[in-house]
Amino acid sequence: NGAGVPAVSHLTFESLRGAVGRAIFQLLSFFYLPLVWAALRTFNCRQLERGVWVLLNDPSQRCFVTTYWAVLPFAIIFSLVYGVGIPALIWRRLSRSKESMDLGMFYARFAFLVAAFEPRFFAYELAIMARKLGVVVAIVAFGSPDRQAGAAGFFLIACLLHIAHASPYVRSYHNRLAVLTLFLAVVVLFAANLTDTTLRAALVYIGLFGSLVVIISGMCYDAFVMRRERDVAESDLNDIDLGYVAKGASEPPPDRSISFRSVDLDQLESLESGGSDVQYAQQVRAPSLFNPVFNAGDDSAFLVR
């Protein structure tokens, strides 16, 4: 560690509580889709030819019978808790923290939720959750697979157009990759309604394989960009050090860079950023290939949401 940054060798209760809280928020964001689907699939009933209603995902379970009515209240409660409660909780935490913290501290603590987006879209993670919820609702609301695919496809088209218009991501190529992945998902969904089996299979394979290629390519390019930015930043620091020594200083300059692997986020308030809140926030938001805490769910990982 540099002389200018104190290393944290012990774990305090406050730092542990903060780390656990951030981990919970990240897990809620990551598992939002399966949680919502697990709650809402109880409403995914379909009528068979003989007039019997069954769960579409589990035809052995009948709907609108005694056991179904007994489970229904719990399904409604958990649907509201997962579908509405999780986004509301995240919005409350982000909005209140943004108001009470300086900009640099806010981006340091919640980089896994906000660092990938432009400042005006700091809560865009909630829009991603709404997209997931919309797809699940489209599947549950329509009993026919063709209608489910069509409804989900039109909904994703609206999401695609919004991203193309708003450009919520900091990196421009992330916006293009998000549009491309959504377009490929729409291709797969609408291909399911085609009657020509050969064309349908071809479009499905193209959409799935294309999405896989886009995701892997995006991750590789992200790694390249992050490594390049890291090298440039280190080169700039070396130039500063050389300039400091060239001026006749007897000792090398203190290391003022911040390593978040050795500094507790809860102690950042005691560090001097050496600049304005905006400058500090830009430094904090800059992703690092070797900083998984800051990059998880932000840059390349956004492709698989």
mmCIF file of C-alpha atoms in Angstrom, residues 44-291:
data_model
loop_
_atom_site.group_PDB
_atom_site.id
_atom_site.type_symbol
_atom_site.label_atom_id
_atom_site.label_comp_id
_atom_site.label_asym_id
_atom_site.label_seq_id
_atom_site.Cartn_x
_atom_site.Cartn_y
_atom_site.Cartn_z
ATOM 1 C CA ASN A 44 -50.052 -18.903 -14.823
ATOM 2 C CA CYS A 45 -53.090 -21.140 -15.287
ATOM 3 C CA ARG A 46 -54.435 -22.622 -18.489
ATOM 4 C CA GLN A 47 -57.665 -24.415 -19.373
ATOM 5 C CA LEU A 48 -57.408 -27.853 -20.922
ATOM 6 C CA GLU A 49 -59.786 -29.179 -23.547
ATOM 7 C CA ARG A 50 -61.892 -30.999 -20.970
ATOM 8 C CA GLY A 51 -62.420 -27.765 -19.036
ATOM 9 C CA VAL A 52 -59.906 -28.371 -16.257
ATOM 10 C CA TRP A 53 -57.595 -25.501 -15.259
ATOM 11 C CA VAL A 54 -53.968 -26.402 -14.521
ATOM 12 C CA LEU A 55 -50.707 -24.583 -13.918
ATOM 13 C CA LEU A 56 -49.006 -24.090 -17.251
ATOM 14 C CA ASN A 57 -45.542 -24.772 -15.853
ATOM 15 C CA ASP A 58 -46.796 -27.795 -13.869
ATOM 16 C CA PRO A 59 -49.882 -29.411 -15.452
ATOM 17 C CA SER A 60 -50.133 -31.903 -12.584
ATOM 18 C CA GLN A 61 -51.248 -29.042 -10.308
ATOM 19 C CA ARG A 62 -54.863 -27.888 -10.741
ATOM 20 C CA CYS A 63 -55.983 -24.286 -10.437
ATOM 21 C CA PHE A 64 -59.085 -22.937 -8.662
ATOM 22 C CA VAL A 65 -59.421 -25.890 -6.295
ATOM 23 C CA THR A 66 -59.144 -25.952 -2.499
ATOM 24 C CA THR A 67 -55.361 -26.290 -2.396
ATOM 25 C CA TYR A 68 -54.958 -23.522 -4.973
ATOM 26 C CA TRP A 69 -57.128 -21.077 -3.002
ATOM 27 C CA ALA A 70 -55.119 -21.888 0.125
ATOM 28 C CA VAL A 71 -51.838 -20.976 -1.586
ATOM 29 C CA LEU A 72 -53.164 -17.958 -3.494
ATOM 30 C CA PRO A 73 -52.946 -15.392 -0.627
ATOM 31 C CA PHE A 74 -49.273 -16.224 -0.094
ATOM 32 C CA ALA A 75 -48.640 -15.926 -3.824
ATOM 33 C CA ILE A 76 -50.204 -12.464 -3.852
ATOM 34 C CA ILE A 77 -48.174 -11.338 -0.839
ATOM 35 C CA PHE A 78 -44.861 -12.571 -2.208
ATOM 36 C CA SER A 79 -45.647 -11.190 -5.653
ATOM 37 C CA LEU A 80 -46.037 -7.730 -4.122
ATOM 38 C CA VAL A 81 -42.989 -8.154 -1.885
ATOM 39 C CA TYR A 82 -40.737 -9.316 -4.719
ATOM 40 C CA GLY A 83 -42.225 -7.447 -7.652
ATOM 41 C CA VAL A 84 -42.815 -4.079 -5.964
ATOM 42 C CA GLY A 85 -41.048 -4.243 -2.612
ATOM 43 C CA ILE A 86 -37.522 -4.952 -3.881
ATOM 44 C CA PRO A 87 -37.450 -2.048 -6.393
ATOM 45 C CA ALA A 88 -39.054 0.245 -3.813
ATOM 46 C CA LEU A 89 -36.443 -0.715 -1.231
ATOM 47 C CA ILE A 90 -33.574 -0.117 -3.644
ATOM 48 C CA TRP A 91 -35.041 3.212 -4.795
ATOM 49 C CA ARG A 92 -35.496 4.383 -1.201
ATOM 50 C CA ARG A 93 -31.920 3.480 -0.299
ATOM 51 C CA LEU A 94 -30.397 5.032 -3.410
ATOM 52 C CA SER A 95 -32.426 8.248 -3.310
ATOM 53 C CA ARG A 96 -31.890 8.842 0.401
ATOM 54 C CA SER A 97 -28.181 8.039 0.181
ATOM 55 C CA LYS A 98 -27.725 10.340 -2.807
ATOM 56 C CA GLU A 99 -29.294 13.189 -0.862
ATOM 57 C CA SER A 100 -27.360 12.598 2.359
ATOM 58 C CA MET A 101 -23.910 11.719 0.938
ATOM 59 C CA ASP A 102 -21.455 13.670 -1.135
ATOM 60 C CA LEU A 103 -21.257 12.513 -4.729
ATOM 61 C CA GLY A 104 -17.951 10.673 -4.390
ATOM 62 C CA MET A 105 -19.060 8.710 -1.339
ATOM 63 C CA PHE A 106 -22.372 7.794 -3.003
ATOM 64 C CA TYR A 107 -20.673 6.334 -6.085
ATOM 65 C CA ALA A 108 -18.112 4.566 -3.919
ATOM 66 C CA ARG A 109 -20.708 2.797 -1.809
ATOM 67 C CA PHE A 110 -23.228 1.941 -4.546
ATOM 68 C CA ALA A 111 -20.997 1.567 -7.598
ATOM 69 C CA PHE A 112 -22.370 -1.929 -8.232
ATOM 70 C CA LEU A 113 -25.815 -0.373 -8.819
ATOM 71 C CA VAL A 114 -25.095 3.057 -10.317
ATOM 72 C CA ALA A 115 -21.580 3.211 -11.782
ATOM 73 C CA ALA A 116 -22.569 1.894 -15.216
ATOM 74 C CA PHE A 117 -25.172 4.622 -15.789
ATOM 75 C CA GLU A 118 -25.178 8.329 -16.493
ATOM 76 C CA PRO A 119 -25.767 10.541 -13.417
ATOM 77 C CA ARG A 120 -29.305 11.431 -14.513
ATOM 78 C CA PHE A 121 -30.036 7.687 -14.762
ATOM 79 C CA PHE A 122 -28.365 6.708 -11.485
ATOM 80 C CA ALA A 123 -31.356 4.494 -10.623
ATOM 81 C CA TYR A 124 -31.637 2.859 -14.045
ATOM 82 C CA GLU A 125 -31.218 -0.509 -12.355
ATOM 83 C CA LEU A 126 -34.887 -0.117 -11.447
ATOM 84 C CA ALA A 127 -35.739 0.179 -15.154
ATOM 85 C CA ILE A 128 -33.912 -3.104 -15.742
ATOM 86 C CA MET A 129 -36.000 -4.669 -12.978
ATOM 87 C CA ALA A 130 -39.157 -3.266 -14.574
ATOM 88 C CA ARG A 131 -38.102 -4.887 -17.854
ATOM 89 C CA LYS A 132 -37.764 -8.259 -16.127
ATOM 90 C CA LEU A 133 -41.096 -7.822 -14.389
ATOM 91 C CA GLY A 134 -42.772 -6.885 -17.672
ATOM 92 C CA VAL A 135 -41.542 -10.051 -19.377
ATOM 93 C CA VAL A 136 -42.805 -12.228 -16.506
ATOM 94 C CA VAL A 137 -46.188 -10.467 -16.501
ATOM 95 C CA ALA A 138 -46.477 -10.959 -20.270
ATOM 96 C CA ILE A 139 -45.895 -14.683 -19.820
ATOM 97 C CA VAL A 140 -48.350 -15.009 -16.939
ATOM 98 C CA ALA A 141 -51.094 -12.842 -18.446
ATOM 99 C CA PHE A 142 -51.392 -14.803 -21.689
ATOM 100 C CA GLY A 143 -52.063 -18.532 -21.656
ATOM 101 C CA SER A 144 -51.082 -19.234 -25.249
ATOM 102 C CA PRO A 145 -47.319 -19.550 -25.924
ATOM 103 C CA ASP A 146 -47.754 -17.573 -29.157
ATOM 104 C CA ARG A 147 -49.410 -14.712 -27.320
ATOM 105 C CA GLN A 148 -46.833 -14.862 -24.546
ATOM 106 C CA ALA A 149 -43.980 -14.559 -27.029
ATOM 107 C CA GLY A 150 -45.721 -11.763 -28.902
ATOM 108 C CA ALA A 151 -46.511 -9.737 -25.783
ATOM 109 C CA ALA A 152 -42.994 -10.132 -24.405
ATOM 110 C CA GLY A 153 -41.542 -9.256 -27.806
ATOM 111 C CA PHE A 154 -43.501 -6.011 -28.156
ATOM 112 C CA PHE A 155 -42.604 -5.063 -24.590
ATOM 113 C CA LEU A 156 -38.890 -5.596 -25.285
ATOM 114 C CA ILE A 157 -39.197 -3.503 -28.447
ATOM 115 C CA ALA A 158 -40.425 -0.622 -26.277
ATOM 116 C CA CYS A 159 -37.458 -1.154 -23.938
ATOM 117 C CA LEU A 160 -35.104 -1.264 -26.921
ATOM 118 C CA LEU A 161 -36.423 2.041 -28.272
ATOM 119 C CA HIS A 162 -36.088 3.645 -24.863
ATOM 120 C CA ILE A 163 -32.437 2.636 -24.525
ATOM 121 C CA ALA A 164 -31.702 3.807 -28.081
ATOM 122 C CA HIS A 165 -33.273 7.191 -27.305
ATOM 123 C CA ALA A 166 -32.102 7.779 -23.717
ATOM 124 C CA SER A 167 -28.603 6.185 -23.842
ATOM 125 C CA PRO A 168 -28.533 5.546 -20.077
ATOM 126 C CA TYR A 169 -25.119 3.852 -19.950
ATOM 127 C CA VAL A 170 -21.913 5.814 -19.402
ATOM 128 C CA ARG A 171 -20.035 3.945 -22.107
ATOM 129 C CA SER A 172 -21.595 4.480 -25.518
ATOM 130 C CA TYR A 173 -20.852 0.977 -26.722
ATOM 131 C CA HIS A 174 -22.798 -0.420 -23.753
ATOM 132 C CA ASN A 175 -25.893 1.315 -25.119
ATOM 133 C CA ARG A 176 -25.304 -0.227 -28.533
ATOM 134 C CA LEU A 177 -24.701 -3.673 -27.042
ATOM 135 C CA ALA A 178 -27.855 -3.411 -24.921
ATOM 136 C CA VAL A 179 -29.914 -2.514 -27.995
ATOM 137 C CA LEU A 180 -28.370 -5.380 -29.957
ATOM 138 C CA THR A 181 -29.006 -7.992 -27.257
ATOM 139 C CA LEU A 182 -32.624 -6.863 -26.898
ATOM 140 C CA PHE A 183 -33.061 -6.996 -30.671
ATOM 141 C CA LEU A 184 -31.773 -10.579 -30.755
ATOM 142 C CA ALA A 185 -34.136 -11.490 -27.906
ATOM 143 C CA VAL A 186 -37.033 -10.027 -29.895
ATOM 144 C CA VAL A 187 -35.973 -12.077 -32.932
ATOM 145 C CA VAL A 188 -36.125 -15.269 -30.852
ATOM 146 C CA LEU A 189 -39.538 -14.392 -29.405
ATOM 147 C CA PHE A 190 -41.171 -13.529 -32.731
ATOM 148 C CA ALA A 191 -39.568 -16.535 -34.418
ATOM 149 C CA ALA A 192 -41.604 -18.724 -32.067
ATOM 150 C CA ASN A 193 -44.783 -17.579 -33.864
ATOM 151 C CA LEU A 194 -43.619 -18.618 -37.331
ATOM 152 C CA THR A 195 -45.317 -21.595 -38.960
ATOM 153 C CA ASP A 196 -42.320 -22.471 -41.132
ATOM 154 C CA THR A 197 -40.351 -24.802 -38.871
ATOM 155 C CA THR A 198 -37.108 -24.413 -40.827
ATOM 156 C CA LEU A 199 -37.173 -20.619 -40.733
ATOM 157 C CA ARG A 200 -38.273 -20.647 -37.113
ATOM 158 C CA ALA A 201 -35.407 -22.896 -36.058
ATOM 159 C CA ALA A 202 -32.903 -20.842 -38.065
ATOM 160 C CA LEU A 203 -33.990 -17.546 -36.481
ATOM 161 C CA VAL A 204 -34.006 -19.026 -32.983
ATOM 162 C CA TYR A 205 -30.480 -20.388 -33.428
ATOM 163 C CA ILE A 206 -29.306 -17.093 -34.910
ATOM 164 C CA GLY A 207 -30.806 -15.124 -32.028
ATOM 165 C CA LEU A 208 -29.431 -17.384 -29.307
ATOM 166 C CA PHE A 209 -25.988 -17.792 -30.849
ATOM 167 C CA GLY A 210 -25.811 -14.097 -31.686
ATOM 168 C CA SER A 211 -26.674 -13.159 -28.099
ATOM 169 C CA LEU A 212 -23.949 -15.458 -26.821
ATOM 170 C CA VAL A 213 -21.401 -13.926 -29.203
ATOM 171 C CA VAL A 214 -22.415 -10.388 -28.232
ATOM 172 C CA ILE A 215 -22.140 -11.144 -24.510
ATOM 173 C CA ILE A 216 -18.732 -12.802 -24.772
ATOM 174 C CA SER A 217 -17.413 -10.153 -27.149
ATOM 175 C CA GLY A 218 -18.680 -7.384 -24.871
ATOM 176 C CA MET A 219 -16.979 -8.902 -21.847
ATOM 177 C CA CYS A 220 -13.698 -9.298 -23.705
ATOM 178 C CA TYR A 221 -13.824 -5.732 -24.992
ATOM 179 C CA ASP A 222 -14.672 -4.475 -21.506
ATOM 180 C CA ALA A 223 -11.633 -6.273 -20.127
ATOM 181 C CA PHE A 224 -9.449 -4.708 -22.828
ATOM 182 C CA VAL A 225 -10.804 -1.194 -22.199
ATOM 183 C CA MET A 226 -10.453 -1.479 -18.429
ATOM 184 C CA ARG A 227 -6.898 -2.768 -18.705
ATOM 185 C CA ARG A 228 -6.004 0.037 -21.105
ATOM 186 C CA GLU A 229 -7.483 2.673 -18.793
ATOM 187 C CA ARG A 230 -5.614 1.173 -15.862
ATOM 188 C CA ASP A 231 -2.335 1.297 -17.769
ATOM 189 C CA VAL A 232 -2.955 4.915 -18.769
ATOM 190 C CA ALA A 233 -3.732 5.863 -15.176
ATOM 191 C CA GLU A 234 -0.569 4.177 -13.912
ATOM 192 C CA SER A 235 1.458 5.890 -16.628
ATOM 193 C CA ASP A 236 0.056 9.270 -15.576
ATOM 194 C CA LEU A 237 0.985 8.599 -11.942
ATOM 195 C CA ASN A 238 4.518 7.622 -12.987
ATOM 196 C CA ASP A 239 4.832 10.842 -14.976
ATOM 197 C CA ILE A 240 3.738 12.821 -11.923
ATOM 198 C CA ASP A 241 6.303 11.028 -9.770
ATOM 199 C CA LEU A 242 9.089 11.670 -12.298
ATOM 200 C CA GLY A 243 8.142 15.323 -12.478
ATOM 201 C CA TYR A 244 8.152 15.543 -8.696
ATOM 202 C CA VAL A 245 11.640 14.024 -8.450
ATOM 203 C CA ALA A 246 12.940 16.156 -11.340
ATOM 204 C CA LYS A 247 12.133 19.288 -9.355
ATOM 205 C CA GLY A 248 14.779 18.291 -6.798
ATOM 206 C CA ALA A 249 12.573 16.758 -4.112
ATOM 207 C CA SER A 250 14.552 14.731 -1.588
ATOM 208 C CA GLU A 251 11.848 12.088 -1.238
ATOM 209 C CA PRO A 252 9.394 10.581 -3.701
ATOM 210 C CA PRO A 253 5.837 11.913 -3.544
ATOM 211 C CA PRO A 254 3.300 10.121 -1.391
ATOM 212 C CA ASP A 255 1.042 7.666 -3.141
ATOM 213 C CA ARG A 256 -2.319 9.467 -3.367
ATOM 214 C CA SER A 257 -4.051 6.811 -5.426
ATOM 215 C CA ILE A 258 -6.880 4.949 -3.773
ATOM 216 C CA SER A 259 -6.923 1.168 -3.758
ATOM 217 C CA PHE A 260 -10.388 -0.009 -2.809
ATOM 218 C CA ARG A 261 -9.112 -3.498 -2.182
ATOM 219 C CA SER A 262 -7.151 -2.194 0.830
ATOM 220 C CA VAL A 263 -9.358 0.665 1.982
ATOM 221 C CA ASP A 264 -12.656 0.128 3.749
ATOM 222 C CA LEU A 265 -15.493 1.958 1.988
ATOM 223 C CA ASP A 266 -16.803 3.072 5.377
ATOM 224 C CA GLN A 267 -13.520 4.909 5.988
ATOM 225 C CA LEU A 268 -13.510 6.821 2.711
ATOM 226 C CA GLU A 269 -15.096 9.777 4.430
ATOM 227 C CA SER A 270 -11.830 10.346 6.259
ATOM 228 C CA LEU A 271 -9.728 10.385 3.068
ATOM 229 C CA GLU A 272 -9.024 13.530 1.118
ATOM 230 C CA SER A 273 -10.137 13.248 -2.461
ATOM 231 C CA GLY A 274 -7.801 16.035 -3.555
ATOM 232 C CA GLY A 275 -10.468 17.592 -5.784
ATOM 233 C CA SER A 276 -14.107 18.411 -6.178
ATOM 234 C CA ASP A 277 -16.878 15.922 -5.533
ATOM 235 C CA VAL A 278 -17.469 15.616 -9.275
ATOM 236 C CA GLN A 279 -13.805 14.865 -9.997
ATOM 237 C CA TYR A 280 -13.694 12.355 -7.175
ATOM 238 C CA ALA A 281 -16.892 10.679 -8.346
ATOM 239 C CA GLN A 282 -15.435 10.310 -11.829
ATOM 240 C CA GLN A 283 -12.375 8.615 -10.357
ATOM 241 C CA VAL A 284 -14.499 6.285 -8.267
ATOM 242 C CA ARG A 285 -16.826 5.432 -11.151
ATOM 243 C CA ALA A 286 -13.937 4.482 -13.418
ATOM 244 C CA PRO A 287 -14.162 0.674 -13.493
ATOM 245 C CA SER A 288 -11.168 -1.496 -12.796
ATOM 246 C CA LEU A 289 -10.583 -4.966 -14.129
ATOM 247 C CA PHE A 290 -9.022 -5.916 -10.809
ATOM 248 C CA ASN A 291 -11.822 -4.533 -8.686
#
